[in-house]
Amino acid sequence: MAQTASAQGREVRERLRRAAVELIAERGWRAVSTRLVADRAGVTAGLVHYHFTSVDALLREAAVGLMRETAGGLDALLDAAREPGEAIVLLLGALDGYSGRDEVSMV
């Protein structure tokens, strides 16, 4: 069964966001261009601007989406804490998983 147009659009937007996250981590915010994102996502450059008003808008959406994904995992961690001090220990332990050079830290 063929994908609907809206499902295709969502899939393209997600590919663009994922490509933007990868490129931010690899090259830095200012080095990411429409062409780089399009090439990484396997789409034409025109589709970047069809789905996002600008490359900066795409980068912001990609970064905020990654933050939401990352923060979403904290609910279970905080639910496991029996007291505030334990929550702090668990949160600090979760931070140990980030090296400062990993994708999440870079974005």
PDB file of N, CA and C in Angstrom:
ATOM      1  N   MET A   1       0.840  -1.173   0.000  1.00  0.00           N
ATOM      2  CA  MET A   1       0.000   0.000   0.000  1.00  0.00           C
ATOM      3  C   MET A   1       0.894   1.247   0.000  1.00  0.00           C
ATOM      4  N   ALA A   2       0.585   2.202  -0.831  1.00  0.00           N
ATOM      5  CA  ALA A   2       1.393   3.417  -0.952  1.00  0.00           C
ATOM      6  C   ALA A   2       1.171   4.321   0.256  1.00  0.00           C
ATOM      7  N   GLN A   3       2.237   5.052   0.608  1.00  0.00           N
ATOM      8  CA  GLN A   3       2.134   6.007   1.702  1.00  0.00           C
ATOM      9  C   GLN A   3       1.252   7.170   1.291  1.00  0.00           C
ATOM     10  N   THR A   4       0.511   7.702   2.244  1.00  0.00           N
ATOM     11  CA  THR A   4      -0.265   8.904   1.952  1.00  0.00           C
ATOM     12  C   THR A   4       0.689  10.086   1.874  1.00  0.00           C
ATOM     13  N   ALA A   5       0.214  11.159   1.268  1.00  0.00           N
ATOM     14  CA  ALA A   5       1.050  12.353   1.121  1.00  0.00           C
ATOM     15  C   ALA A   5       1.481  12.882   2.483  1.00  0.00           C
ATOM     16  N   SER A   6       0.571  12.888   3.458  1.00  0.00           N
ATOM     17  CA  SER A   6       0.937  13.412   4.783  1.00  0.00           C
ATOM     18  C   SER A   6       1.931  12.486   5.482  1.00  0.00           C
ATOM     19  N   ALA A   7       1.803  11.181   5.284  1.00  0.00           N
ATOM     20  CA  ALA A   7       2.767  10.247   5.872  1.00  0.00           C
ATOM     21  C   ALA A   7       4.134  10.439   5.217  1.00  0.00           C
ATOM     22  N   GLN A   8       4.146  10.655   3.918  1.00  0.00           N
ATOM     23  CA  GLN A   8       5.406  10.921   3.217  1.00  0.00           C
ATOM     24  C   GLN A   8       6.024  12.215   3.716  1.00  0.00           C
ATOM     25  N   GLY A   9       5.208  13.235   3.905  1.00  0.00           N
ATOM     26  CA  GLY A   9       5.700  14.515   4.403  1.00  0.00           C
ATOM     27  C   GLY A   9       6.306  14.375   5.785  1.00  0.00           C
ATOM     28  N   ARG A  10       5.629  13.641   6.666  1.00  0.00           N
ATOM     29  CA  ARG A  10       6.164  13.421   8.016  1.00  0.00           C
ATOM     30  C   ARG A  10       7.484  12.665   7.958  1.00  0.00           C
ATOM     31  N   GLU A  11       7.568  11.690   7.072  1.00  0.00           N
ATOM     32  CA  GLU A  11       8.791  10.900   6.942  1.00  0.00           C
ATOM     33  C   GLU A  11       9.945  11.765   6.427  1.00  0.00           C
ATOM     34  N   VAL A  12       9.674  12.632   5.463  1.00  0.00           N
ATOM     35  CA  VAL A  12      10.706  13.527   4.933  1.00  0.00           C
ATOM     36  C   VAL A  12      11.144  14.512   6.015  1.00  0.00           C
ATOM     37  N   ARG A  13      10.194  15.098   6.736  1.00  0.00           N
ATOM     38  CA  ARG A  13      10.540  16.028   7.822  1.00  0.00           C
ATOM     39  C   ARG A  13      11.419  15.342   8.863  1.00  0.00           C
ATOM     40  N   GLU A  14      11.089  14.100   9.199  1.00  0.00           N
ATOM     41  CA  GLU A  14      11.892  13.376  10.186  1.00  0.00           C
ATOM     42  C   GLU A  14      13.299  13.098   9.652  1.00  0.00           C
ATOM     43  N   ARG A  15      13.401  12.732   8.381  1.00  0.00           N
ATOM     44  CA  ARG A  15      14.732  12.523   7.780  1.00  0.00           C
ATOM     45  C   ARG A  15      15.540  13.814   7.797  1.00  0.00           C
ATOM     46  N   LEU A  16      14.894  14.933   7.521  1.00  0.00           N
ATOM     47  CA  LEU A  16      15.580  16.222   7.552  1.00  0.00           C
ATOM     48  C   LEU A  16      16.034  16.567   8.967  1.00  0.00           C
ATOM     49  N   ARG A  17      15.166  16.338   9.948  1.00  0.00           N
ATOM     50  CA  ARG A  17      15.551  16.617  11.342  1.00  0.00           C
ATOM     51  C   ARG A  17      16.715  15.736  11.778  1.00  0.00           C
ATOM     52  N   ARG A  18      16.651  14.462  11.434  1.00  0.00           N
ATOM     53  CA  ARG A  18      17.724  13.531  11.816  1.00  0.00           C
ATOM     54  C   ARG A  18      19.038  13.953  11.149  1.00  0.00           C
ATOM     55  N   ALA A  19      18.977  14.295   9.865  1.00  0.00           N
ATOM     56  CA  ALA A  19      20.175  14.750   9.150  1.00  0.00           C
ATOM     57  C   ALA A  19      20.736  16.008   9.798  1.00  0.00           C
ATOM     58  N   ALA A  20      19.863  16.927  10.196  1.00  0.00           N
ATOM     59  CA  ALA A  20      20.320  18.162  10.834  1.00  0.00           C
ATOM     60  C   ALA A  20      21.038  17.860  12.150  1.00  0.00           C
ATOM     61  N   VAL A  21      20.482  16.971  12.964  1.00  0.00           N
ATOM     62  CA  VAL A  21      21.117  16.605  14.235  1.00  0.00           C
ATOM     63  C   VAL A  21      22.507  16.024  13.981  1.00  0.00           C
ATOM     64  N   GLU A  22      22.602  15.105  13.034  1.00  0.00           N
ATOM     65  CA  GLU A  22      23.899  14.486  12.720  1.00  0.00           C
ATOM     66  C   GLU A  22      24.915  15.538  12.276  1.00  0.00           C
ATOM     67  N   LEU A  23      24.474  16.444  11.417  1.00  0.00           N
ATOM     68  CA  LEU A  23      25.388  17.452  10.880  1.00  0.00           C
ATOM     69  C   LEU A  23      25.796  18.489  11.926  1.00  0.00           C
ATOM     70  N   ILE A  24      24.881  18.865  12.811  1.00  0.00           N
ATOM     71  CA  ILE A  24      25.246  19.785  13.893  1.00  0.00           C
ATOM     72  C   ILE A  24      26.355  19.152  14.727  1.00  0.00           C
ATOM     73  N   ALA A  25      26.167  17.875  15.072  1.00  0.00           N
ATOM     74  CA  ALA A  25      27.159  17.179  15.904  1.00  0.00           C
ATOM     75  C   ALA A  25      28.498  17.040  15.181  1.00  0.00           C
ATOM     76  N   GLU A  26      28.464  16.794  13.880  1.00  0.00           N
ATOM     77  CA  GLU A  26      29.695  16.580  13.109  1.00  0.00           C
ATOM     78  C   GLU A  26      30.424  17.871  12.764  1.00  0.00           C
ATOM     79  N   ARG A  27      29.673  18.906  12.385  1.00  0.00           N
ATOM     80  CA  ARG A  27      30.285  20.102  11.795  1.00  0.00           C
ATOM     81  C   ARG A  27      30.091  21.383  12.585  1.00  0.00           C
ATOM     82  N   GLY A  28      29.123  21.392  13.489  1.00  0.00           N
ATOM     83  CA  GLY A  28      28.796  22.610  14.223  1.00  0.00           C
ATOM     84  C   GLY A  28      27.634  23.329  13.573  1.00  0.00           C
ATOM     85  N   TRP A  29      26.946  24.126  14.369  1.00  0.00           N
ATOM     86  CA  TRP A  29      25.723  24.805  13.929  1.00  0.00           C
ATOM     87  C   TRP A  29      25.920  25.633  12.669  1.00  0.00           C
ATOM     88  N   ARG A  30      26.917  26.473  12.636  1.00  0.00           N
ATOM     89  CA  ARG A  30      27.083  27.421  11.527  1.00  0.00           C
ATOM     90  C   ARG A  30      27.557  26.768  10.231  1.00  0.00           C
ATOM     91  N   ALA A  31      28.045  25.551  10.295  1.00  0.00           N
ATOM     92  CA  ALA A  31      28.534  24.892   9.080  1.00  0.00           C
ATOM     93  C   ALA A  31      27.446  24.084   8.365  1.00  0.00           C
ATOM     94  N   VAL A  32      26.261  24.010   8.944  1.00  0.00           N
ATOM     95  CA  VAL A  32      25.175  23.232   8.338  1.00  0.00           C
ATOM     96  C   VAL A  32      24.441  24.098   7.323  1.00  0.00           C
ATOM     97  N   SER A  33      24.347  23.584   6.108  1.00  0.00           N
ATOM     98  CA  SER A  33      23.674  24.316   5.036  1.00  0.00           C
ATOM     99  C   SER A  33      22.497  23.508   4.497  1.00  0.00           C
ATOM    100  N   THR A  34      21.686  24.190   3.727  1.00  0.00           N
ATOM    101  CA  THR A  34      20.551  23.526   3.072  1.00  0.00           C
ATOM    102  C   THR A  34      21.029  22.335   2.252  1.00  0.00           C
ATOM    103  N   ARG A  35      22.067  22.554   1.461  1.00  0.00           N
ATOM    104  CA  ARG A  35      22.591  21.499   0.586  1.00  0.00           C
ATOM    105  C   ARG A  35      23.073  20.293   1.395  1.00  0.00           C
ATOM    106  N   LEU A  36      23.813  20.542   2.472  1.00  0.00           N
ATOM    107  CA  LEU A  36      24.316  19.436   3.300  1.00  0.00           C
ATOM    108  C   LEU A  36      23.174  18.617   3.900  1.00  0.00           C
ATOM    109  N   VAL A  37      22.168  19.308   4.435  1.00  0.00           N
ATOM    110  CA  VAL A  37      21.040  18.604   5.039  1.00  0.00           C
ATOM    111  C   VAL A  37      20.290  17.802   3.981  1.00  0.00           C
ATOM    112  N   ALA A  38      20.034  18.423   2.845  1.00  0.00           N
ATOM    113  CA  ALA A  38      19.314  17.740   1.772  1.00  0.00           C
ATOM    114  C   ALA A  38      20.071  16.498   1.314  1.00  0.00           C
ATOM    115  N   ASP A  39      21.372  16.650   1.087  1.00  0.00           N
ATOM    116  CA  ASP A  39      22.175  15.507   0.652  1.00  0.00           C
ATOM    117  C   ASP A  39      22.139  14.388   1.680  1.00  0.00           C
ATOM    118  N   ARG A  40      22.297  14.731   2.961  1.00  0.00           N
ATOM    119  CA  ARG A  40      22.304  13.719   4.017  1.00  0.00           C
ATOM    120  C   ARG A  40      20.947  13.017   4.121  1.00  0.00           C
ATOM    121  N   ALA A  41      19.878  13.780   3.924  1.00  0.00           N
ATOM    122  CA  ALA A  41      18.527  13.215   4.027  1.00  0.00           C
ATOM    123  C   ALA A  41      18.089  12.507   2.751  1.00  0.00           C
ATOM    124  N   GLY A  42      18.853  12.695   1.679  1.00  0.00           N
ATOM    125  CA  GLY A  42      18.505  12.045   0.413  1.00  0.00           C
ATOM    126  C   GLY A  42      17.342  12.699  -0.304  1.00  0.00           C
ATOM    127  N   VAL A  43      17.234  14.029  -0.164  1.00  0.00           N
ATOM    128  CA  VAL A  43      16.163  14.768  -0.825  1.00  0.00           C
ATOM    129  C   VAL A  43      16.765  15.964  -1.561  1.00  0.00           C
ATOM    130  N   THR A  44      15.944  16.650  -2.331  1.00  0.00           N
ATOM    131  CA  THR A  44      16.416  17.853  -3.010  1.00  0.00           C
ATOM    132  C   THR A  44      16.418  19.026  -2.035  1.00  0.00           C
ATOM    133  N   ALA A  45      17.248  20.017  -2.318  1.00  0.00           N
ATOM    134  CA  ALA A  45      17.354  21.190  -1.454  1.00  0.00           C
ATOM    135  C   ALA A  45      16.019  21.925  -1.341  1.00  0.00           C
ATOM    136  N   GLY A  46      15.237  21.899  -2.406  1.00  0.00           N
ATOM    137  CA  GLY A  46      13.936  22.574  -2.372  1.00  0.00           C
ATOM    138  C   GLY A  46      13.010  22.017  -1.313  1.00  0.00           C
ATOM    139  N   LEU A  47      13.136  20.723  -1.007  1.00  0.00           N
ATOM    140  CA  LEU A  47      12.279  20.124   0.011  1.00  0.00           C
ATOM    141  C   LEU A  47      12.608  20.629   1.412  1.00  0.00           C
ATOM    142  N   VAL A  48      13.851  21.032   1.629  1.00  0.00           N
ATOM    143  CA  VAL A  48      14.204  21.603   2.934  1.00  0.00           C
ATOM    144  C   VAL A  48      13.347  22.840   3.176  1.00  0.00           C
ATOM    145  N   HIS A  49      13.276  23.707   2.170  1.00  0.00           N
ATOM    146  CA  HIS A  49      12.520  24.950   2.323  1.00  0.00           C
ATOM    147  C   HIS A  49      11.021  24.763   2.135  1.00  0.00           C
ATOM    148  N   TYR A  50      10.611  23.656   1.571  1.00  0.00           N
ATOM    149  CA  TYR A  50       9.183  23.336   1.520  1.00  0.00           C
ATOM    150  C   TYR A  50       8.689  23.000   2.923  1.00  0.00           C
ATOM    151  N   HIS A  51       9.498  22.261   3.669  1.00  0.00           N
ATOM    152  CA  HIS A  51       9.094  21.798   4.997  1.00  0.00           C
ATOM    153  C   HIS A  51       9.455  22.754   6.130  1.00  0.00           C
ATOM    154  N   PHE A  52      10.457  23.601   5.923  1.00  0.00           N
ATOM    155  CA  PHE A  52      10.921  24.527   6.971  1.00  0.00           C
ATOM    156  C   PHE A  52      11.130  25.904   6.358  1.00  0.00           C
ATOM    157  N   THR A  53      10.842  26.936   7.125  1.00  0.00           N
ATOM    158  CA  THR A  53      10.961  28.302   6.595  1.00  0.00           C
ATOM    159  C   THR A  53      12.406  28.697   6.336  1.00  0.00           C
ATOM    160  N   SER A  54      13.349  28.054   7.036  1.00  0.00           N
ATOM    161  CA  SER A  54      14.766  28.349   6.847  1.00  0.00           C
ATOM    162  C   SER A  54      15.586  27.199   7.428  1.00  0.00           C
ATOM    163  N   VAL A  55      16.857  27.201   7.128  1.00  0.00           N
ATOM    164  CA  VAL A  55      17.750  26.197   7.711  1.00  0.00           C
ATOM    165  C   VAL A  55      17.809  26.395   9.224  1.00  0.00           C
ATOM    166  N   ASP A  56      17.822  27.645   9.668  1.00  0.00           N
ATOM    167  CA  ASP A  56      17.836  27.902  11.116  1.00  0.00           C
ATOM    168  C   ASP A  56      16.591  27.334  11.796  1.00  0.00           C
ATOM    169  N   ALA A  57      15.448  27.459  11.150  1.00  0.00           N
ATOM    170  CA  ALA A  57      14.213  26.894  11.715  1.00  0.00           C
ATOM    171  C   ALA A  57      14.322  25.379  11.813  1.00  0.00           C
ATOM    172  N   LEU A  58      14.883  24.744  10.804  1.00  0.00           N
ATOM    173  CA  LEU A  58      15.096  23.298  10.833  1.00  0.00           C
ATOM    174  C   LEU A  58      16.045  22.920  11.965  1.00  0.00           C
ATOM    175  N   LEU A  59      17.143  23.646  12.099  1.00  0.00           N
ATOM    176  CA  LEU A  59      18.119  23.334  13.151  1.00  0.00           C
ATOM    177  C   LEU A  59      17.496  23.473  14.533  1.00  0.00           C
ATOM    178  N   ARG A  60      16.716  24.538  14.725  1.00  0.00           N
ATOM    179  CA  ARG A  60      16.052  24.723  16.027  1.00  0.00           C
ATOM    180  C   ARG A  60      15.080  23.584  16.306  1.00  0.00           C
ATOM    181  N   GLU A  61      14.276  23.223  15.327  1.00  0.00           N
ATOM    182  CA  GLU A  61      13.311  22.140  15.525  1.00  0.00           C
ATOM    183  C   GLU A  61      14.020  20.818  15.797  1.00  0.00           C
ATOM    184  N   ALA A  62      15.105  20.568  15.084  1.00  0.00           N
ATOM    185  CA  ALA A  62      15.867  19.334  15.292  1.00  0.00           C
ATOM    186  C   ALA A  62      16.449  19.286  16.703  1.00  0.00           C
ATOM    187  N   ALA A  63      17.011  20.408  17.159  1.00  0.00           N
ATOM    188  CA  ALA A  63      17.612  20.457  18.496  1.00  0.00           C
ATOM    189  C   ALA A  63      16.559  20.309  19.588  1.00  0.00           C
ATOM    190  N   VAL A  64      15.449  21.002  19.448  1.00  0.00           N
ATOM    191  CA  VAL A  64      14.386  20.907  20.453  1.00  0.00           C
ATOM    192  C   VAL A  64      13.807  19.493  20.475  1.00  0.00           C
ATOM    193  N   GLY A  65      13.647  18.892  19.306  1.00  0.00           N
ATOM    194  CA  GLY A  65      13.155  17.516  19.254  1.00  0.00           C
ATOM    195  C   GLY A  65      14.094  16.552  19.954  1.00  0.00           C
ATOM    196  N   LEU A  66      15.390  16.724  19.755  1.00  0.00           N
ATOM    197  CA  LEU A  66      16.368  15.872  20.424  1.00  0.00           C
ATOM    198  C   LEU A  66      16.316  16.080  21.938  1.00  0.00           C
ATOM    199  N   MET A  67      16.156  17.337  22.366  1.00  0.00           N
ATOM    200  CA  MET A  67      16.029  17.621  23.804  1.00  0.00           C
ATOM    201  C   MET A  67      14.791  16.948  24.383  1.00  0.00           C
ATOM    202  N   ARG A  68      13.682  17.001  23.642  1.00  0.00           N
ATOM    203  CA  ARG A  68      12.451  16.353  24.121  1.00  0.00           C
ATOM    204  C   ARG A  68      12.648  14.849  24.252  1.00  0.00           C
ATOM    205  N   GLU A  69      13.267  14.236  23.255  1.00  0.00           N
ATOM    206  CA  GLU A  69      13.537  12.793  23.313  1.00  0.00           C
ATOM    207  C   GLU A  69      14.399  12.458  24.522  1.00  0.00           C
ATOM    208  N   THR A  70      15.443  13.237  24.708  1.00  0.00           N
ATOM    209  CA  THR A  70      16.377  12.997  25.803  1.00  0.00           C
ATOM    210  C   THR A  70      15.688  13.185  27.152  1.00  0.00           C
ATOM    211  N   ALA A  71      14.946  14.263  27.295  1.00  0.00           N
ATOM    212  CA  ALA A  71      14.260  14.546  28.558  1.00  0.00           C
ATOM    213  C   ALA A  71      13.125  13.562  28.817  1.00  0.00           C
ATOM    214  N   GLY A  72      12.545  13.011  27.759  1.00  0.00           N
ATOM    215  CA  GLY A  72      11.450  12.064  27.915  1.00  0.00           C
ATOM    216  C   GLY A  72      11.843  10.832  28.708  1.00  0.00           C
ATOM    217  N   GLY A  73      13.101  10.465  28.639  1.00  0.00           N
ATOM    218  CA  GLY A  73      13.570   9.298  29.381  1.00  0.00           C
ATOM    219  C   GLY A  73      13.759   9.564  30.860  1.00  0.00           C
ATOM    220  N   LEU A  74      13.664  10.819  31.267  1.00  0.00           N
ATOM    221  CA  LEU A  74      13.876  11.161  32.671  1.00  0.00           C
ATOM    222  C   LEU A  74      12.677  10.805  33.549  1.00  0.00           C
ATOM    223  N   ASP A  75      11.485  10.723  32.967  1.00  0.00           N
ATOM    224  CA  ASP A  75      10.301  10.390  33.768  1.00  0.00           C
ATOM    225  C   ASP A  75      10.468   9.067  34.506  1.00  0.00           C
ATOM    226  N   ALA A  76      10.876   8.034  33.785  1.00  0.00           N
ATOM    227  CA  ALA A  76      11.050   6.721  34.408  1.00  0.00           C
ATOM    228  C   ALA A  76      12.143   6.768  35.470  1.00  0.00           C
ATOM    229  N   LEU A  77      13.185   7.500  35.188  1.00  0.00           N
ATOM    230  CA  LEU A  77      14.281   7.627  36.139  1.00  0.00           C
ATOM    231  C   LEU A  77      13.803   8.291  37.430  1.00  0.00           C
ATOM    232  N   LEU A  78      13.069   9.386  37.300  1.00  0.00           N
ATOM    233  CA  LEU A  78      12.565  10.092  38.473  1.00  0.00           C
ATOM    234  C   LEU A  78      11.508   9.284  39.219  1.00  0.00           C
ATOM    235  N   ASP A  79      10.716   8.508  38.498  1.00  0.00           N
ATOM    236  CA  ASP A  79       9.726   7.648  39.141  1.00  0.00           C
ATOM    237  C   ASP A  79      10.387   6.583  40.010  1.00  0.00           C
ATOM    238  N   ALA A  80      11.591   6.193  39.635  1.00  0.00           N
ATOM    239  CA  ALA A  80      12.301   5.158  40.384  1.00  0.00           C
ATOM    240  C   ALA A  80      12.875   5.685  41.697  1.00  0.00           C
ATOM    241  N   ALA A  81      12.992   6.987  41.828  1.00  0.00           N
ATOM    242  CA  ALA A  81      13.572   7.584  43.044  1.00  0.00           C
ATOM    243  C   ALA A  81      12.554   7.544  44.179  1.00  0.00           C
ATOM    244  N   ARG A  82      13.032   7.157  45.342  1.00  0.00           N
ATOM    245  CA  ARG A  82      12.159   7.097  46.515  1.00  0.00           C
ATOM    246  C   ARG A  82      12.190   8.395  47.310  1.00  0.00           C
ATOM    247  N   GLU A  83      13.207   9.222  47.086  1.00  0.00           N
ATOM    248  CA  GLU A  83      13.330  10.487  47.803  1.00  0.00           C
ATOM    249  C   GLU A  83      14.105  11.469  46.925  1.00  0.00           C
ATOM    250  N   PRO A  84      14.024  12.765  47.230  1.00  0.00           N
ATOM    251  CA  PRO A  84      14.686  13.771  46.398  1.00  0.00           C
ATOM    252  C   PRO A  84      16.196  13.553  46.239  1.00  0.00           C
ATOM    253  N   GLY A  85      16.864  13.174  47.303  1.00  0.00           N
ATOM    254  CA  GLY A  85      18.308  12.938  47.212  1.00  0.00           C
ATOM    255  C   GLY A  85      18.644  11.829  46.232  1.00  0.00           C
ATOM    256  N   GLU A  86      17.833  10.803  46.236  1.00  0.00           N
ATOM    257  CA  GLU A  86      18.051   9.691  45.294  1.00  0.00           C
ATOM    258  C   GLU A  86      17.789  10.152  43.855  1.00  0.00           C
ATOM    259  N   ALA A  87      16.813  11.034  43.678  1.00  0.00           N
ATOM    260  CA  ALA A  87      16.533  11.567  42.337  1.00  0.00           C
ATOM    261  C   ALA A  87      17.746  12.321  41.810  1.00  0.00           C
ATOM    262  N   ILE A  88      18.379  13.104  42.669  1.00  0.00           N
ATOM    263  CA  ILE A  88      19.569  13.862  42.254  1.00  0.00           C
ATOM    264  C   ILE A  88      20.697  12.910  41.881  1.00  0.00           C
ATOM    265  N   VAL A  89      20.902  11.879  42.672  1.00  0.00           N
ATOM    266  CA  VAL A  89      21.944  10.893  42.360  1.00  0.00           C
ATOM    267  C   VAL A  89      21.650  10.217  41.027  1.00  0.00           C
ATOM    268  N   LEU A  90      20.400   9.851  40.788  1.00  0.00           N
ATOM    269  CA  LEU A  90      20.032   9.210  39.523  1.00  0.00           C
ATOM    270  C   LEU A  90      20.221  10.161  38.336  1.00  0.00           C
ATOM    271  N   LEU A  91      19.843  11.421  38.510  1.00  0.00           N
ATOM    272  CA  LEU A  91      20.028  12.403  37.434  1.00  0.00           C
ATOM    273  C   LEU A  91      21.506  12.617  37.128  1.00  0.00           C
ATOM    274  N   LEU A  92      22.320  12.738  38.164  1.00  0.00           N
ATOM    275  CA  LEU A  92      23.759  12.901  37.939  1.00  0.00           C
ATOM    276  C   LEU A  92      24.351  11.665  37.271  1.00  0.00           C
ATOM    277  N   GLY A  93      23.862  10.500  37.646  1.00  0.00           N
ATOM    278  CA  GLY A  93      24.320   9.270  36.998  1.00  0.00           C
ATOM    279  C   GLY A  93      23.957   9.240  35.527  1.00  0.00           C
ATOM    280  N   ALA A  94      22.774   9.753  35.210  1.00  0.00           N
ATOM    281  CA  ALA A  94      22.353   9.802  33.805  1.00  0.00           C
ATOM    282  C   ALA A  94      23.252  10.736  33.007  1.00  0.00           C
ATOM    283  N   LEU A  95      23.693  11.819  33.633  1.00  0.00           N
ATOM    284  CA  LEU A  95      24.589  12.756  32.949  1.00  0.00           C
ATOM    285  C   LEU A  95      25.939  12.130  32.627  1.00  0.00           C
ATOM    286  N   ASP A  96      26.343  11.145  33.397  1.00  0.00           N
ATOM    287  CA  ASP A  96      27.615  10.474  33.131  1.00  0.00           C
ATOM    288  C   ASP A  96      27.632   9.787  31.766  1.00  0.00           C
ATOM    289  N   GLY A  97      26.453   9.535  31.216  1.00  0.00           N
ATOM    290  CA  GLY A  97      26.362   8.896  29.910  1.00  0.00           C
ATOM    291  C   GLY A  97      26.718   9.821  28.756  1.00  0.00           C
ATOM    292  N   TYR A  98      26.910  11.096  29.052  1.00  0.00           N
ATOM    293  CA  TYR A  98      27.226  12.072  28.016  1.00  0.00           C
ATOM    294  C   TYR A  98      28.669  12.519  28.163  1.00  0.00           C
ATOM    295  N   SER A  99      29.418  12.348  27.106  1.00  0.00           N
ATOM    296  CA  SER A  99      30.855  12.618  27.140  1.00  0.00           C
ATOM    297  C   SER A  99      31.206  14.075  26.843  1.00  0.00           C
ATOM    298  N   GLY A 100      30.266  14.796  26.294  1.00  0.00           N
ATOM    299  CA  GLY A 100      30.571  16.142  25.818  1.00  0.00           C
ATOM    300  C   GLY A 100      30.939  16.131  24.345  1.00  0.00           C
ATOM    301  N   ARG A 101      31.215  14.960  23.816  1.00  0.00           N
ATOM    302  CA  ARG A 101      31.539  14.791  22.391  1.00  0.00           C
ATOM    303  C   ARG A 101      30.497  13.941  21.678  1.00  0.00           C
ATOM    304  N   ASP A 102      29.505  13.460  22.422  1.00  0.00           N
ATOM    305  CA  ASP A 102      28.444  12.649  21.814  1.00  0.00           C
ATOM    306  C   ASP A 102      27.440  13.576  21.113  1.00  0.00           C
ATOM    307  N   GLU A 103      26.594  12.991  20.308  1.00  0.00           N
ATOM    308  CA  GLU A 103      25.645  13.750  19.495  1.00  0.00           C
ATOM    309  C   GLU A 103      24.757  14.649  20.342  1.00  0.00           C
ATOM    310  N   VAL A 104      24.197  14.117  21.416  1.00  0.00           N
ATOM    311  CA  VAL A 104      23.288  14.901  22.243  1.00  0.00           C
ATOM    312  C   VAL A 104      24.015  16.096  22.849  1.00  0.00           C
ATOM    313  N   SER A 105      25.192  15.887  23.382  1.00  0.00           N
ATOM    314  CA  SER A 105      25.942  16.984  23.970  1.00  0.00           C
ATOM    315  C   SER A 105      26.306  18.043  22.935  1.00  0.00           C
ATOM    316  N   MET A 106      26.671  17.631  21.756  1.00  0.00           N
ATOM    317  CA  MET A 106      27.096  18.564  20.716  1.00  0.00           C
ATOM    318  C   MET A 106      25.919  19.425  20.226  1.00  0.00           C
ATOM    319  N   VAL A 107      24.757  18.813  20.151  1.00  0.00           N
ATOM    320  CA  VAL A 107      23.579  19.566  19.681  1.00  0.00           C
ATOM    321  C   VAL A 107      23.097  20.465  20.796  1.00  0.00           C
TER     322      VAL A 107
END
